[in-house]
Tab-separated table of C-alpha atoms and ligand atoms in Angstrom:
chain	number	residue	atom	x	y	z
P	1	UNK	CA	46.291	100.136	111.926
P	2	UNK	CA	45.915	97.402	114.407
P	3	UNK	CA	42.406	97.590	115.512
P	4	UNK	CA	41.568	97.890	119.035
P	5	UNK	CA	38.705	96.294	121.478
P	6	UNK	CA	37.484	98.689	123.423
P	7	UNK	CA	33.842	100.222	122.083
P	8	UNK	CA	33.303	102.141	126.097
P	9	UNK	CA	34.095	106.038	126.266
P	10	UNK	CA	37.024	107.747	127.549
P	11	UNK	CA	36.602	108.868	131.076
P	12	UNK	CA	38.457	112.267	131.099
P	13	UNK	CA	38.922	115.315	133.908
P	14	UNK	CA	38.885	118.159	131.807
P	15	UNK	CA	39.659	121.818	133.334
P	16	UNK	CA	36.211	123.388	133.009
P	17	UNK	CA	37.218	127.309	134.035
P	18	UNK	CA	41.141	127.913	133.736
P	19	UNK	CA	42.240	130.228	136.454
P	20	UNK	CA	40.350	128.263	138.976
P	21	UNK	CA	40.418	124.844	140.480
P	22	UNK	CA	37.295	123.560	138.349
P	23	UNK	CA	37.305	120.723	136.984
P	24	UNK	CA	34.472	118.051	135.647
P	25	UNK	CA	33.966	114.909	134.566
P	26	UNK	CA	33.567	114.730	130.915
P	27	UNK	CA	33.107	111.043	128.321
P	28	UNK	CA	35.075	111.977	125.931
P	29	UNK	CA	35.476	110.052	122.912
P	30	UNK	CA	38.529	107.347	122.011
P	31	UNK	CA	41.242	108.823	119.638
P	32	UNK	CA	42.557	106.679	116.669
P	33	UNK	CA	45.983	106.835	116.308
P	34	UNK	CA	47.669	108.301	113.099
P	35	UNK	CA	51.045	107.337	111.379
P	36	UNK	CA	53.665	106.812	113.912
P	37	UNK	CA	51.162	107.003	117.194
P	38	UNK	CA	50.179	104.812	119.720
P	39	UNK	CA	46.812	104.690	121.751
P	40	UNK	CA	47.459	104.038	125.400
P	41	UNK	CA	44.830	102.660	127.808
P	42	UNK	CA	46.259	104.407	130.728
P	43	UNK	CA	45.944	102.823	133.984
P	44	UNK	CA	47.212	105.721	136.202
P	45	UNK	CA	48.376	109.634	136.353
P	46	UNK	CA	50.628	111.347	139.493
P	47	UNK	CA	49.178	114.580	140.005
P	48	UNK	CA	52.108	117.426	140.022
P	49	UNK	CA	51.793	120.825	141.223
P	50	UNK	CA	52.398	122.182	137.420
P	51	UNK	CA	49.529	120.649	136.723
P	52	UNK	CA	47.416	123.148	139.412
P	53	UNK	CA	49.756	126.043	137.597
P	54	UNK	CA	48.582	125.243	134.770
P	55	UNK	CA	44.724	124.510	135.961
P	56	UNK	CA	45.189	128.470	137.582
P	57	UNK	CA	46.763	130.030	134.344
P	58	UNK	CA	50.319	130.871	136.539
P	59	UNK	CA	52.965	128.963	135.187
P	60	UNK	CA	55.666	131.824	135.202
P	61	UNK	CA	56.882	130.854	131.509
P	62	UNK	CA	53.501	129.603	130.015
P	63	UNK	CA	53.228	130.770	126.425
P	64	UNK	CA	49.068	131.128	125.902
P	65	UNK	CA	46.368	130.287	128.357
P	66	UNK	CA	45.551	126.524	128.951
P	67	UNK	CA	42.557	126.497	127.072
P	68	UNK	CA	38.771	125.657	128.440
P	69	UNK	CA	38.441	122.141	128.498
P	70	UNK	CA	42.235	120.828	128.121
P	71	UNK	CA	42.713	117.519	129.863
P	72	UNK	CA	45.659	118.016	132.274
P	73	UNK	CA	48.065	115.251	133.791
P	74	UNK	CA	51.733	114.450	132.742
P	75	UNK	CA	52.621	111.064	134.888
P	76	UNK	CA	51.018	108.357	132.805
P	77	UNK	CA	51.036	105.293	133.500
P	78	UNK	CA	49.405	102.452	130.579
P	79	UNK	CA	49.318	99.750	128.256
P	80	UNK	CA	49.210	100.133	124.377
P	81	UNK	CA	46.395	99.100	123.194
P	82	UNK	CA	46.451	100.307	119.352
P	83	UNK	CA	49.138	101.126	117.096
P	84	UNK	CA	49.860	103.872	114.172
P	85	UNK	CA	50.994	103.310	110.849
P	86	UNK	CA	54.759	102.270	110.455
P	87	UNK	CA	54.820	101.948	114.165
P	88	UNK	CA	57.897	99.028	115.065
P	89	UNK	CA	59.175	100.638	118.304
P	90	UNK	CA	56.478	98.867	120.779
P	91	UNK	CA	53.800	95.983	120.598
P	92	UNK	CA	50.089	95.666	121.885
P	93	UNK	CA	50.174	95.073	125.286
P	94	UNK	CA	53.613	97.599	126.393
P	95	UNK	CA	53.213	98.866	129.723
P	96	UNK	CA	54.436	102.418	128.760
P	97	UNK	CA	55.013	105.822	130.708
P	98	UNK	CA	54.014	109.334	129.455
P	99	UNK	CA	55.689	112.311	130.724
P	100	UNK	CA	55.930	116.123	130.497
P	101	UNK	CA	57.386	116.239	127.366
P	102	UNK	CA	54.511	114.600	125.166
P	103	UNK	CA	57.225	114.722	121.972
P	104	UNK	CA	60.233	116.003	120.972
P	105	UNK	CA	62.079	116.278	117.475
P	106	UNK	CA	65.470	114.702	119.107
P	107	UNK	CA	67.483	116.713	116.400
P	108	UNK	CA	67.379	120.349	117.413
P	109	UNK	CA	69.728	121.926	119.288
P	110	UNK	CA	68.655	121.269	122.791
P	111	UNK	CA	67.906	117.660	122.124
P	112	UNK	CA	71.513	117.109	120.498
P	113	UNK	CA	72.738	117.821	123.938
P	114	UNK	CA	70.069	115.615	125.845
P	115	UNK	CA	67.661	118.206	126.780
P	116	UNK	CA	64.370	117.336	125.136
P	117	UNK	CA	62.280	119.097	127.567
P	118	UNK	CA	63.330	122.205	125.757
P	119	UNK	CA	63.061	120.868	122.578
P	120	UNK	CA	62.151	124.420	119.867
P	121	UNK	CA	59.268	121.851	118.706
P	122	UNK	CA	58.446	120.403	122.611
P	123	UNK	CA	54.805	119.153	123.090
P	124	UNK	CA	54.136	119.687	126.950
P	125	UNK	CA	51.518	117.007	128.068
P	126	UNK	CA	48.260	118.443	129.823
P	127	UNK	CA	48.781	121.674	128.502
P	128	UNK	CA	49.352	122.244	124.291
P	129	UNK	CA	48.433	118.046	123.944
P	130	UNK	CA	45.313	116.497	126.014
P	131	UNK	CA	47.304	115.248	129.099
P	132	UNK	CA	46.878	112.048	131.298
P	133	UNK	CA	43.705	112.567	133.623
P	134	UNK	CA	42.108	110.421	131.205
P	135	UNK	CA	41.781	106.860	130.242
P	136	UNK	CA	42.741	106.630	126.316
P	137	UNK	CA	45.806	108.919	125.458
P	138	UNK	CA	47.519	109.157	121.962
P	139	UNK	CA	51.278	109.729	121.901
P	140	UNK	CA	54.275	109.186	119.328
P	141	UNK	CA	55.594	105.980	119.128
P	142	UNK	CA	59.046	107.344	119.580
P	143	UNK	CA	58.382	109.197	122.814
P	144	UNK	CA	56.411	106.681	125.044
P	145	UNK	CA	58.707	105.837	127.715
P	146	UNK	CA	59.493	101.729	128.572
P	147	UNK	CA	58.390	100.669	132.039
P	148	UNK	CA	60.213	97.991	133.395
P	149	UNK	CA	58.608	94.645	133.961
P	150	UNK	CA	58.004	93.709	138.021
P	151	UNK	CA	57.944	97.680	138.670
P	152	UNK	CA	54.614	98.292	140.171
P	153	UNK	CA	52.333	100.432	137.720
P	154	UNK	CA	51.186	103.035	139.745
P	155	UNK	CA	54.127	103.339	141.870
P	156	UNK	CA	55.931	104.355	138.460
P	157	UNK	CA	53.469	107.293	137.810
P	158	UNK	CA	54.927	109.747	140.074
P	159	UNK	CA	58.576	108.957	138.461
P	160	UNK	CA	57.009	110.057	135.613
P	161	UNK	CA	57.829	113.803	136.573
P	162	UNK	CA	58.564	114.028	140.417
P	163	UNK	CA	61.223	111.244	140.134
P	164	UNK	CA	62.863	111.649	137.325
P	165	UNK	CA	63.422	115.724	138.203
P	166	UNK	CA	64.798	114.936	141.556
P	167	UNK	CA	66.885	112.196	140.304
P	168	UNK	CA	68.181	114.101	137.325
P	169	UNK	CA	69.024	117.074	139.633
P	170	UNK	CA	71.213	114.863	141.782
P	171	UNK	CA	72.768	113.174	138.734
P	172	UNK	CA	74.072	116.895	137.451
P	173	UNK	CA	74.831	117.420	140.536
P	174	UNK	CA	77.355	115.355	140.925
P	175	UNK	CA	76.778	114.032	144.313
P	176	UNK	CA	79.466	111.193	145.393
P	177	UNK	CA	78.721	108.806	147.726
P	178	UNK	CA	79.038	109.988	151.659
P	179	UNK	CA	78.007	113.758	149.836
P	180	UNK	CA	75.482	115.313	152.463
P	181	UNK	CA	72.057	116.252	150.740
P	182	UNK	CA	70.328	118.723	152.368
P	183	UNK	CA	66.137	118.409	151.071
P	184	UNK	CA	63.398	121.716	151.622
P	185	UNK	CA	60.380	120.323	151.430
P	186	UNK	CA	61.638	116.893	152.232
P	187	UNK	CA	58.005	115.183	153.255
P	188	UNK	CA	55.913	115.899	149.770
P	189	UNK	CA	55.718	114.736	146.590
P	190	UNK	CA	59.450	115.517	144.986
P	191	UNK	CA	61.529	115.388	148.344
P	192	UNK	CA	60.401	111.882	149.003
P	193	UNK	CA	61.766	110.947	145.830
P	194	UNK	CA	64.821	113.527	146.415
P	195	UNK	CA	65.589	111.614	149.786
P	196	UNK	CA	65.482	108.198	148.278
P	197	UNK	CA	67.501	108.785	144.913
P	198	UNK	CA	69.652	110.734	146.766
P	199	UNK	CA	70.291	107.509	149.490
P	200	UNK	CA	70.371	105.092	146.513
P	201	UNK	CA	73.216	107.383	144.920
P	202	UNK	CA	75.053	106.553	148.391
P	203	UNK	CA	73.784	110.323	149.606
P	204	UNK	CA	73.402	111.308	153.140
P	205	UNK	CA	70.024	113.277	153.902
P	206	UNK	CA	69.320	116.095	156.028
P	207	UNK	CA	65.435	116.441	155.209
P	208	UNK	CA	63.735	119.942	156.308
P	209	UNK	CA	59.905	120.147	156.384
P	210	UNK	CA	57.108	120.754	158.884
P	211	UNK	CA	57.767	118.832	162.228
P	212	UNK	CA	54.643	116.504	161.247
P	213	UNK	CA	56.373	114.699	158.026
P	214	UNK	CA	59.655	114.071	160.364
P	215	UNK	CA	58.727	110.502	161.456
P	216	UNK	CA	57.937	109.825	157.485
P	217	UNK	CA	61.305	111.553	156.087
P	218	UNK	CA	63.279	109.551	158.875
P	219	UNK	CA	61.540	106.025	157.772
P	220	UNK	CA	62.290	107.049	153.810
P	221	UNK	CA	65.884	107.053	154.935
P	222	UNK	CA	66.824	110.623	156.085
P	223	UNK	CA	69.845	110.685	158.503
P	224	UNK	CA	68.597	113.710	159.934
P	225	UNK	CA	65.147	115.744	160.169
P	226	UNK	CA	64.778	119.807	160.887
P	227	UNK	CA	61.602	121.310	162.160
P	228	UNK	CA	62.130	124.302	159.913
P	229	UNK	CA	59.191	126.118	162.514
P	230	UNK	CA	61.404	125.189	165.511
P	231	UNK	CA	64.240	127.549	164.143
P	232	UNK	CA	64.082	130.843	165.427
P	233	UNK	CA	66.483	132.249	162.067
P	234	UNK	CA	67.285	131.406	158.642
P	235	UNK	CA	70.932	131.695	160.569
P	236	UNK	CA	70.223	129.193	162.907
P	237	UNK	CA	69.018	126.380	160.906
P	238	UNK	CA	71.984	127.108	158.545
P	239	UNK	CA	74.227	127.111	161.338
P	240	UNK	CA	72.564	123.769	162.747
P	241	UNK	CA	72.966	122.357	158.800
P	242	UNK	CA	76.532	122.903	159.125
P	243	UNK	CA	77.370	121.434	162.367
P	244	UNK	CA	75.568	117.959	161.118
P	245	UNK	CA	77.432	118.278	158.268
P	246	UNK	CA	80.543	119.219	159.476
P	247	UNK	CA	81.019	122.177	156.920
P	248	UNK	CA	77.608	121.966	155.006
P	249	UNK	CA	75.747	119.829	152.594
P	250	UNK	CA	77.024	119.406	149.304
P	251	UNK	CA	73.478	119.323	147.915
P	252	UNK	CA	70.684	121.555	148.728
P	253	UNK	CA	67.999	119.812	146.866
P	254	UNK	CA	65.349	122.778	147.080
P	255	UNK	CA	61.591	121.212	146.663
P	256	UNK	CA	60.091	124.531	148.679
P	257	UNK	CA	60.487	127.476	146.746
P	258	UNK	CA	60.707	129.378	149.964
P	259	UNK	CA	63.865	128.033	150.425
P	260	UNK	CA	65.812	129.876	147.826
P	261	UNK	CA	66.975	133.155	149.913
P	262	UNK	CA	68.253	130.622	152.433
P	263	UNK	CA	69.826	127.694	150.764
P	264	UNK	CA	73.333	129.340	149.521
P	265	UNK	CA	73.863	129.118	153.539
P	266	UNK	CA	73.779	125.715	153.838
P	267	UNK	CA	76.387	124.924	151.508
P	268	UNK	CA	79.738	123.429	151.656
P	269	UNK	CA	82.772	124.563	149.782
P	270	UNK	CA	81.832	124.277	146.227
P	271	UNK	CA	78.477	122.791	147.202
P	272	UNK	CA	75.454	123.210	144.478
P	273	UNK	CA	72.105	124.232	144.705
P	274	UNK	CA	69.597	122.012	142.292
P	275	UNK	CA	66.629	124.083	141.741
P	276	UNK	CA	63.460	122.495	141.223
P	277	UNK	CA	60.841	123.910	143.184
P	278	UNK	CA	59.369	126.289	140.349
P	279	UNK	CA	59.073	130.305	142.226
P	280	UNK	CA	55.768	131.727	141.771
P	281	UNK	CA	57.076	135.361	140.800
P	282	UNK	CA	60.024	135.714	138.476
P	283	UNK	CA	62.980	137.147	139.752
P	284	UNK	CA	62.638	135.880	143.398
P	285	UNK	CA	65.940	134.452	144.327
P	286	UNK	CA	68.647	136.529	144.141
P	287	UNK	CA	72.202	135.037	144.926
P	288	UNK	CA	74.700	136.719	147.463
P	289	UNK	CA	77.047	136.728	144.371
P	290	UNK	CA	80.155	137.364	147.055
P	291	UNK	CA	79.694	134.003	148.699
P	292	UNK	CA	78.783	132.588	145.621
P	293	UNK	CA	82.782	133.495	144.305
P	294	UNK	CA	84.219	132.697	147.732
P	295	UNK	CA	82.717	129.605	148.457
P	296	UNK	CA	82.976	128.414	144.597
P	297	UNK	CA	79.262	127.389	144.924
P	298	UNK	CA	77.431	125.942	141.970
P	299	UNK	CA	73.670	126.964	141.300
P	300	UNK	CA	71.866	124.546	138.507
P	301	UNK	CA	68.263	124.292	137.644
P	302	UNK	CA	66.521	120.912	136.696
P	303	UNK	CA	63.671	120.961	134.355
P	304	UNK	CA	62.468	116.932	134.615
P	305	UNK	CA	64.880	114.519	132.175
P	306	UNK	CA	65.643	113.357	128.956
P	307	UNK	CA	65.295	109.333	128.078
P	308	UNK	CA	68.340	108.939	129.636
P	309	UNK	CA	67.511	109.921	132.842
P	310	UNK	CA	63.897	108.152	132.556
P	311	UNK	CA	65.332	104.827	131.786
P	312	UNK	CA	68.300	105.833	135.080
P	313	UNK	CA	65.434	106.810	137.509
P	314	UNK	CA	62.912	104.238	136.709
P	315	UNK	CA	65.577	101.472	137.135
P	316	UNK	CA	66.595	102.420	140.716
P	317	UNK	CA	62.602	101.777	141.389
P	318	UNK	CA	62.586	98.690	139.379
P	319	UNK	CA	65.529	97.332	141.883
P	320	UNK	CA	63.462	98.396	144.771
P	321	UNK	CA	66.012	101.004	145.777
P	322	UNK	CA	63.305	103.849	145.547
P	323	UNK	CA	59.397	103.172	146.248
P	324	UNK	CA	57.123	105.870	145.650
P	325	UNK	CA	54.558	106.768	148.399
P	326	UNK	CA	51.300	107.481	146.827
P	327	UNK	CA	47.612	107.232	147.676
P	328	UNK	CA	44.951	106.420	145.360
P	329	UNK	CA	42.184	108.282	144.485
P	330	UNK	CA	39.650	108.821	141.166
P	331	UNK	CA	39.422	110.761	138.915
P	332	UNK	CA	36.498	112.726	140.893
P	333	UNK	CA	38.686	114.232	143.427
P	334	UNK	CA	40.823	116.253	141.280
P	335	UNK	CA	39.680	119.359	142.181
P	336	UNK	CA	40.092	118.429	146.409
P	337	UNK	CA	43.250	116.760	145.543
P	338	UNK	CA	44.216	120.220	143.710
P	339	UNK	CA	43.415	122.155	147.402
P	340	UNK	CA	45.038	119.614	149.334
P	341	UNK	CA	48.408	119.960	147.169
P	342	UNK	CA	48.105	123.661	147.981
P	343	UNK	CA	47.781	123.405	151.561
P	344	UNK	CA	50.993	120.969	151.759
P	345	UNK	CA	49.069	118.181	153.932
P	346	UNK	CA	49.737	115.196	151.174
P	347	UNK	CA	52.638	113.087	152.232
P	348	UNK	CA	54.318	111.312	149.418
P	349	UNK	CA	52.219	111.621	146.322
P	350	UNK	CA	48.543	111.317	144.778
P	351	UNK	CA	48.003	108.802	141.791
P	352	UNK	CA	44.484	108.870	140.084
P	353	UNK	CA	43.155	105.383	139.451
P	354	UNK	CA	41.810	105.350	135.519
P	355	UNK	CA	40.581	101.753	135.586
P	356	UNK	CA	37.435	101.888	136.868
P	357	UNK	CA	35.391	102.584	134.013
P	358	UNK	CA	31.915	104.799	133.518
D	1	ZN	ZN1	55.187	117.602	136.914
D	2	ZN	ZN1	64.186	118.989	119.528
């Protein structure tokens, strides 16, 4: 193993009571990597709203309790600073990304077909493996994602997960250039991203959100804002959708779960909705099958990306076609970043700054 310089701690956030918001500062100590690893200085982590699902125990599909003490985070952002035995795959001194899926087998089933994130062996970062709200990660060797050189390095945290699930829902979507993308929660931290992948992809955006993110969605690049509180139906803003349109999106990119019941509406003939806002009860969107026939709509779910798709979405942002929006903050505001996330008054996204040391 090469060795590494750093003898200071490892600043960590770890979640001190699951089923709350708590969190606390702990100095944790720096992992050595093992055959096949590398140790990542990380520089910074987005902060996703699975991460407060799993800080509060309600992630609809989460197989055990996050356990007492678990560092969360899955949008890292670092360097490698040490590597594994038999590692060949990256050097000292890689600026490399970390993502929801900490590891994957890439030989089962689902990631013969490309999807990794539901790999029967899948590692999910900040929940089952210490995740990113922390300064000195370990991760394989072979799942450590390539960040381009000249793309900012915290701008490329919140692609870790936000960009590369909006990007890989318009991808299956099949969106053609001049295709109408209508975006639910257009102004926060996915429909940002949605509006600018989906204008890179030669898109044309319809973002819906609270009147006060309208200025922001327009200067992303959305053709056209809606005030979802100014509409006095779901009818009427479906109706309005269609008459900007000229038929209907072809998208509906929902980032709002509340959006669900309403979406089918705003489609075009065989128009598809990409689901990626996670519902927080099972079994909450339930399709008027009838239109679903008629119209030959298409309803697809998007659970982040496969390598693929990282290497796709993080090249748009390395050509400047997509720039996150993101504000800084330390690791110390977790917990008020957590209640601001809830309350839906963060434009863009937050990135934790992990270079500041104790
Ligand atoms: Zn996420
Ligand atoms: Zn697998």
């Amino acid at each position: 193993m090469t060795p590494h310089p750093q003898k200071t701690g490892n600043r960590a956030a770890v979640y001190s009571e699951p089923g709350t918001l708590k969190t606390e500062i702990k100095d944790l100590s720096i992992p050595q990597p093992g055959p096949g690893e590398v140790l990542i200085r990380l520089h910074y982590s987005g902060v996703c709203h699975t991460d407060i699902a799993f800080c509060l125990n309600e992630f609809p599909n989460q197989a055990a309790p996050t356990k007492r003490g678990q560092v969360g985070g899955h949008e890292g952002i670092g360097e490698v600073v040490a590597l594994g035995e038999g590692v060949q795959s990256t050097s000292v001194g890689s600026k490399v990304g970390i993502q929801i899926a900490g590891d994957a087998c890439l030989s089962c089933d689902a990631c013969l077909v490309g999807g990794e994130t539901s790999c029967s062996s899948l590692k999910i970062t900040g929940y089952f493996t210490p995740g990113t709200f922390q300064q000195y990660k370990i991760a394989p060797a072979r799942y450590v994602m390539s960040i381009p050189d000249g793309l900012d390095m915290a701008a490329a945290a919140p692609l870790m997960c936000a960009g590369v699930t909006v990007y890989t829902a318009l991808k299956n979507s099949q969106i053609r250039p001049g295709d109408w993308v209508a975006i639910s929660g257009a102004g926060g931290g996915l429909g940002h991203l949605g509006i600018q992948y989906a204008k890179a992809m030669g898109g044309k955006v319809i973002g819906i959100d609270h009147g006060s993110k309208n200025q922001f969605c327009r200067d992303l690049g959305a053709d056209e804002f809606l005030d979802f509180t100014q509409f006095e139906s779901n009818a009427t803003l479906a109706s309005r959708i269609k008459k900007l349109t000229g038929g209907g999106a072809k998208v509906a990119l929902v980032c709002s779960a509340k959006s669900y019941p309403q979406a089918l509406a705003w489609l075009r003939l065989r128009g598809t909705i990409a689901c990626i806002a996670l519902p927080e009860k099972p079994g909450s969107f339930l399709p008027d099958v009838g239109t679903l026939i008629m119209r030959e709509l298409r309803i697809i779910g998007a659970k982040s990306g496969n390598r693929l798709d990282m290497k796709e979405c993080l090249e748009f942002a390395a050509q400047g076609k997509v720039k996150p929006v993101y504000q800084l903050r330390s690791l110390d505001d977790l917990t008020k970043t957590f209640q601001e996330m809830e309350s839906g008054v963060i434009q863009g996204r937050i990135v934790i700054d992990l270079k500041s040391r104790l």
